[in-house]
Tab-separated table of C-alpha atoms in Angstrom:
chain	number	residue	atom	x	y	z
A	1	UNK	CA	-19.527	4.883	-22.677
A	2	UNK	CA	-17.438	2.845	-20.314
A	3	UNK	CA	-17.278	4.126	-16.716
A	4	UNK	CA	-13.660	4.379	-15.546
A	5	UNK	CA	-14.712	4.212	-11.964
A	6	UNK	CA	-16.479	1.015	-12.293
A	7	UNK	CA	-14.628	-2.024	-10.354
A	8	UNK	CA	-15.024	-5.449	-11.879
A	9	UNK	CA	-16.298	-8.059	-9.770
A	10	UNK	CA	-13.345	-10.278	-8.686
A	11	UNK	CA	-13.002	-13.576	-10.848
A	12	UNK	CA	-14.311	-16.719	-8.845
A	13	UNK	CA	-10.835	-18.394	-9.121
A	14	UNK	CA	-9.436	-15.459	-7.126
A	15	UNK	CA	-11.753	-16.067	-4.269
A	16	UNK	CA	-11.705	-18.760	-1.397
A	17	UNK	CA	-15.197	-19.368	-0.279
A	18	UNK	CA	-16.391	-20.509	3.188
A	19	UNK	CA	-15.068	-20.631	6.634
A	20	UNK	CA	-13.282	-24.040	6.432
A	21	UNK	CA	-11.580	-23.136	3.158
A	22	UNK	CA	-10.553	-19.760	4.552
A	23	UNK	CA	-9.016	-20.884	7.815
A	24	UNK	CA	-6.976	-23.529	5.985
A	25	UNK	CA	-5.734	-20.957	3.414
A	26	UNK	CA	-4.747	-18.821	6.517
A	27	UNK	CA	-3.034	-21.705	8.345
A	28	UNK	CA	-1.102	-22.658	5.230
A	29	UNK	CA	0.268	-19.209	4.862
A	30	UNK	CA	-1.313	-18.390	1.660
A	31	UNK	CA	-1.178	-14.646	0.884
A	32	UNK	CA	-4.650	-12.985	0.945
A	33	UNK	CA	-5.417	-9.505	-0.127
A	34	UNK	CA	-8.361	-9.245	2.264
A	35	UNK	CA	-11.211	-10.963	3.992
A	36	UNK	CA	-14.764	-10.180	3.695
A	37	UNK	CA	-16.874	-11.160	6.795
A	38	UNK	CA	-20.450	-10.916	7.191
A	39	UNK	CA	-21.395	-8.295	9.871
A	40	UNK	CA	-23.110	-10.908	12.255
A	41	UNK	CA	-20.840	-13.926	11.585
A	42	UNK	CA	-19.739	-15.712	14.765
A	43	UNK	CA	-18.368	-19.135	15.859
A	44	UNK	CA	-14.993	-20.615	16.725
A	45	UNK	CA	-13.755	-20.617	13.099
A	46	UNK	CA	-14.767	-17.048	12.686
A	47	UNK	CA	-12.760	-16.161	15.835
A	48	UNK	CA	-9.624	-18.258	14.622
A	49	UNK	CA	-9.727	-16.382	11.094
A	50	UNK	CA	-9.713	-12.992	12.984
A	51	UNK	CA	-6.761	-14.004	15.021
A	52	UNK	CA	-4.953	-15.235	12.053
A	53	UNK	CA	-5.655	-12.170	10.010
A	54	UNK	CA	-4.182	-9.916	12.580
A	55	UNK	CA	-1.098	-12.167	12.625
A	56	UNK	CA	-0.783	-11.982	9.063
A	57	UNK	CA	-1.557	-8.197	8.547
A	58	UNK	CA	-4.667	-9.196	6.509
A	59	UNK	CA	-7.481	-6.576	6.366
A	60	UNK	CA	-10.906	-7.895	7.485
A	61	UNK	CA	-13.857	-5.978	5.949
A	62	UNK	CA	-17.177	-6.403	7.850
A	63	UNK	CA	-19.963	-6.435	5.171
A	64	UNK	CA	-23.617	-7.030	4.823
A	65	UNK	CA	-24.637	-10.210	3.282
A	66	UNK	CA	-25.746	-8.447	0.207
A	67	UNK	CA	-21.962	-7.702	-0.563
A	68	UNK	CA	-21.151	-11.464	-0.218
A	69	UNK	CA	-24.026	-12.507	-2.370
A	70	UNK	CA	-22.829	-9.792	-4.903
A	71	UNK	CA	-19.820	-12.129	-5.665
A	72	UNK	CA	-22.331	-14.441	-7.360
A	73	UNK	CA	-21.238	-17.257	-5.401
A	74	UNK	CA	-22.992	-19.820	-3.152
A	75	UNK	CA	-22.023	-21.582	0.194
A	76	UNK	CA	-19.842	-18.599	1.508
A	77	UNK	CA	-21.013	-19.168	5.034
A	78	UNK	CA	-20.595	-15.365	5.751
A	79	UNK	CA	-17.016	-15.284	4.639
A	80	UNK	CA	-15.018	-14.794	1.384
A	81	UNK	CA	-11.312	-14.341	1.051
A	82	UNK	CA	-9.668	-12.789	-2.058
A	83	UNK	CA	-6.268	-14.316	-3.079
A	84	UNK	CA	-3.708	-11.481	-3.273
A	85	UNK	CA	-2.454	-10.764	-6.859
A	86	UNK	CA	0.494	-9.016	-5.197
A	87	UNK	CA	3.026	-11.111	-3.241
A	88	UNK	CA	3.749	-8.966	-0.136
A	89	UNK	CA	7.220	-8.737	1.358
A	90	UNK	CA	8.765	-8.510	4.857
A	91	UNK	CA	10.161	-5.032	5.291
A	92	UNK	CA	13.286	-5.859	6.984
A	93	UNK	CA	14.140	-8.721	4.468
A	94	UNK	CA	13.654	-6.068	1.673
A	95	UNK	CA	16.041	-3.498	3.403
A	96	UNK	CA	18.626	-6.246	4.076
A	97	UNK	CA	18.496	-7.328	0.383
A	98	UNK	CA	18.864	-3.812	-0.886
A	99	UNK	CA	21.933	-3.153	1.307
A	100	UNK	CA	23.451	-6.438	0.510
A	101	UNK	CA	23.208	-5.530	-3.106
A	102	UNK	CA	24.998	-2.396	-2.372
A	103	UNK	CA	22.301	-0.049	-3.328
A	104	UNK	CA	21.037	3.084	-1.781
A	105	UNK	CA	17.650	2.252	-0.091
A	106	UNK	CA	14.613	4.245	-1.259
A	107	UNK	CA	11.201	3.407	-0.050
A	108	UNK	CA	7.738	4.995	-0.543
A	109	UNK	CA	5.122	4.965	2.219
A	110	UNK	CA	1.395	5.497	1.518
A	111	UNK	CA	-0.712	6.855	4.207
A	112	UNK	CA	-4.496	6.886	3.548
A	113	UNK	CA	-4.273	6.647	-0.352
A	114	UNK	CA	-7.446	4.925	-1.173
A	115	UNK	CA	-8.114	5.569	-4.943
A	116	UNK	CA	-7.014	2.486	-6.966
A	117	UNK	CA	-6.184	4.771	-9.913
A	118	UNK	CA	-3.691	6.713	-7.722
A	119	UNK	CA	-2.270	3.567	-6.284
A	120	UNK	CA	-1.656	2.203	-9.760
A	121	UNK	CA	-0.213	5.160	-11.025
A	122	UNK	CA	2.069	5.627	-8.108
A	123	UNK	CA	3.224	1.920	-8.437
A	124	UNK	CA	4.054	2.601	-12.105
A	125	UNK	CA	6.163	5.745	-11.255
A	126	UNK	CA	7.817	4.266	-8.411
A	127	UNK	CA	8.964	1.290	-10.378
A	128	UNK	CA	10.265	3.473	-12.928
A	129	UNK	CA	12.063	5.700	-10.495
A	130	UNK	CA	14.017	2.956	-8.648
A	131	UNK	CA	11.828	2.671	-5.551
A	132	UNK	CA	12.838	-0.484	-3.759
A	133	UNK	CA	9.478	-0.955	-2.159
A	134	UNK	CA	6.159	0.563	-1.358
A	135	UNK	CA	5.044	0.479	2.257
A	136	UNK	CA	1.420	0.342	2.988
A	137	UNK	CA	-0.807	-0.176	6.033
A	138	UNK	CA	-3.153	-3.037	6.127
A	139	UNK	CA	-6.083	-0.676	6.939
A	140	UNK	CA	-7.096	2.470	5.202
A	141	UNK	CA	-5.495	1.929	1.786
A	142	UNK	CA	-7.049	0.869	-1.470
A	143	UNK	CA	-7.227	-2.734	-2.303
A	144	UNK	CA	-4.214	-3.774	-4.687
A	145	UNK	CA	-6.681	-5.685	-6.927
A	146	UNK	CA	-7.075	-6.420	-10.437
A	147	UNK	CA	-8.110	-2.991	-11.290
A	148	UNK	CA	-5.111	-1.424	-9.442
A	149	UNK	CA	-2.777	-3.658	-11.023
A	150	UNK	CA	-4.209	-2.696	-14.599
A	151	UNK	CA	-3.995	0.842	-13.771
A	152	UNK	CA	-0.213	0.264	-12.863
A	153	UNK	CA	0.441	-1.479	-16.211
A	154	UNK	CA	1.613	-4.414	-14.195
A	155	UNK	CA	4.089	-2.615	-12.022
A	156	UNK	CA	2.361	-3.656	-8.849
A	157	UNK	CA	3.417	-7.116	-9.868
A	158	UNK	CA	7.074	-6.129	-10.240
A	159	UNK	CA	7.577	-3.895	-7.448
A	160	UNK	CA	8.152	-5.144	-3.827
A	161	UNK	CA	5.210	-4.156	-1.640
A	162	UNK	CA	5.229	-4.343	2.127
A	163	UNK	CA	2.006	-4.463	3.929
A	164	UNK	CA	2.471	-3.480	7.719
A	165	UNK	CA	-0.009	-3.332	10.647
A	166	UNK	CA	1.399	0.147	11.599
A	167	UNK	CA	3.256	2.812	9.438
A	168	UNK	CA	4.581	4.242	12.609
A	169	UNK	CA	6.261	0.967	13.522
A	170	UNK	CA	7.475	0.791	9.837
A	171	UNK	CA	9.133	4.142	10.370
A	172	UNK	CA	10.861	3.022	13.482
A	173	UNK	CA	12.181	-0.101	11.550
A	174	UNK	CA	13.559	2.280	8.836
A	175	UNK	CA	15.278	4.470	11.451
A	176	UNK	CA	16.909	1.383	13.129
A	177	UNK	CA	18.360	0.612	9.800
A	178	UNK	CA	19.607	4.156	9.188
A	179	UNK	CA	17.168	5.361	6.605
A	180	UNK	CA	15.976	8.908	6.879
A	181	UNK	CA	12.370	9.544	6.498
A	182	UNK	CA	10.893	12.556	4.519
A	183	UNK	CA	7.342	13.811	4.624
A	184	UNK	CA	5.604	15.583	1.705
A	185	UNK	CA	3.580	18.380	3.483
A	186	UNK	CA	2.339	21.445	1.690
A	187	UNK	CA	2.620	23.690	4.656
A	188	UNK	CA	6.348	22.921	5.053
A	189	UNK	CA	8.904	25.643	4.678
A	190	UNK	CA	11.594	23.542	2.985
A	191	UNK	CA	11.523	23.029	-0.651
A	192	UNK	CA	11.771	19.569	-2.198
A	193	UNK	CA	14.608	20.692	-4.338
A	194	UNK	CA	16.557	21.504	-0.977
A	195	UNK	CA	16.295	18.020	0.330
A	196	UNK	CA	19.166	15.416	0.121
A	197	UNK	CA	17.709	12.273	-1.381
A	198	UNK	CA	21.012	10.696	-2.143
A	199	UNK	CA	21.351	9.067	1.246
A	200	UNK	CA	19.334	6.089	2.303
A	201	UNK	CA	15.726	7.493	2.605
A	202	UNK	CA	11.977	7.004	2.558
A	203	UNK	CA	9.289	9.377	1.349
A	204	UNK	CA	5.880	9.469	3.056
A	205	UNK	CA	2.774	10.558	0.880
A	206	UNK	CA	-0.576	11.194	2.526
A	207	UNK	CA	-3.963	11.196	1.173
A	208	UNK	CA	-5.285	14.424	-0.481
A	209	UNK	CA	-8.105	14.827	1.772
A	210	UNK	CA	-6.464	14.239	5.056
A	211	UNK	CA	-2.641	14.387	4.445
A	212	UNK	CA	-0.388	12.377	6.626
A	213	UNK	CA	-1.618	11.217	10.033
A	214	UNK	CA	-0.241	13.853	12.629
A	215	UNK	CA	1.423	11.336	14.781
A	216	UNK	CA	3.114	9.804	11.803
A	217	UNK	CA	4.236	13.151	10.590
A	218	UNK	CA	5.762	13.914	13.910
A	219	UNK	CA	8.322	11.035	13.892
A	220	UNK	CA	9.489	11.896	10.235
A	221	UNK	CA	12.984	13.536	10.082
A	222	UNK	CA	12.185	16.377	7.550
A	223	UNK	CA	9.307	17.882	5.854
A	224	UNK	CA	9.136	19.575	2.550
A	225	UNK	CA	6.840	20.887	-0.045
A	226	UNK	CA	6.407	21.067	-3.799
A	227	UNK	CA	6.729	24.801	-4.814
A	228	UNK	CA	3.759	26.104	-6.978
A	229	UNK	CA	3.516	29.402	-8.856
A	230	UNK	CA	-0.295	29.333	-8.695
A	231	UNK	CA	-2.417	29.243	-5.428
A	232	UNK	CA	-4.289	25.898	-5.208
A	233	UNK	CA	-5.156	23.691	-2.288
A	234	UNK	CA	-3.081	20.619	-3.377
A	235	UNK	CA	-1.782	18.421	-6.225
A	236	UNK	CA	-3.004	15.049	-6.838
A	237	UNK	CA	-1.121	12.670	-4.784
A	238	UNK	CA	-0.183	10.391	-7.855
A	239	UNK	CA	1.157	13.690	-9.766
A	240	UNK	CA	2.910	14.901	-6.494
A	241	UNK	CA	4.631	11.493	-6.010
A	242	UNK	CA	5.798	11.494	-9.605
A	243	UNK	CA	7.212	15.013	-9.277
A	244	UNK	CA	9.068	14.017	-5.974
A	245	UNK	CA	10.419	10.594	-7.154
A	246	UNK	CA	11.848	12.355	-10.257
A	247	UNK	CA	13.774	14.590	-8.205
A	248	UNK	CA	15.028	11.773	-6.054
A	249	UNK	CA	16.064	10.046	-9.278
A	250	UNK	CA	17.647	13.302	-10.849
A	251	UNK	CA	19.647	13.539	-7.481
A	252	UNK	CA	20.849	9.874	-7.812
A	253	UNK	CA	21.264	9.750	-11.453
A	254	UNK	CA	25.101	9.648	-11.144
A	255	UNK	CA	24.865	6.310	-9.349
A	256	UNK	CA	22.323	4.706	-11.448
A	257	UNK	CA	22.984	1.859	-13.832
């Protein structure tokens, strides 16, 4: 029986192998999903790679050599990068594009959602519900790899994705553009059906384990909950996101194409 949790080894043609190859890819602006760096790797090229990764919001995973050898490659010199299947967009450019089209902005921020099945399912629902872009942090989120794309039924290659180095800065940018930010929080007093999602807005979803980071929650404009008749700790984040986005779409249906 096939194990659904199994993640496939990345295809060799999706990898950039070795220090020189990785630094050249970064210098040329090639979009990378993440960089795998051997724990004890050092040297001038390694330092340049680290700096460029910070500049372009590319996650760097420090791993043991066994992880790199597990890619079934040779000559990696302690570093392997994975080419991004998703083409990441600049948040301000997406906002400007949406406004210029005359549409009401709708964004989805994901804080700490690491399960690729949830990520894929959320992307699929977001695309179907008219979300203009998913906003994810460069750390603390699951990889948008082949498995995630497969789970999303290809939606991750169609919806805009903005990868940022800080969700709090992203919220600030949304606020500067007149976009209201809602946070899903199970202890909130306001019901999701009482929120006005017809205005320019963004919805923040946190992980099932830790929820939304407290400092991020603090700067959101409104908090809401999904009412439940039964007493249970929480809904699956993918299911909860779908319920919320369909309420957003219901409110906006009059302006939909």
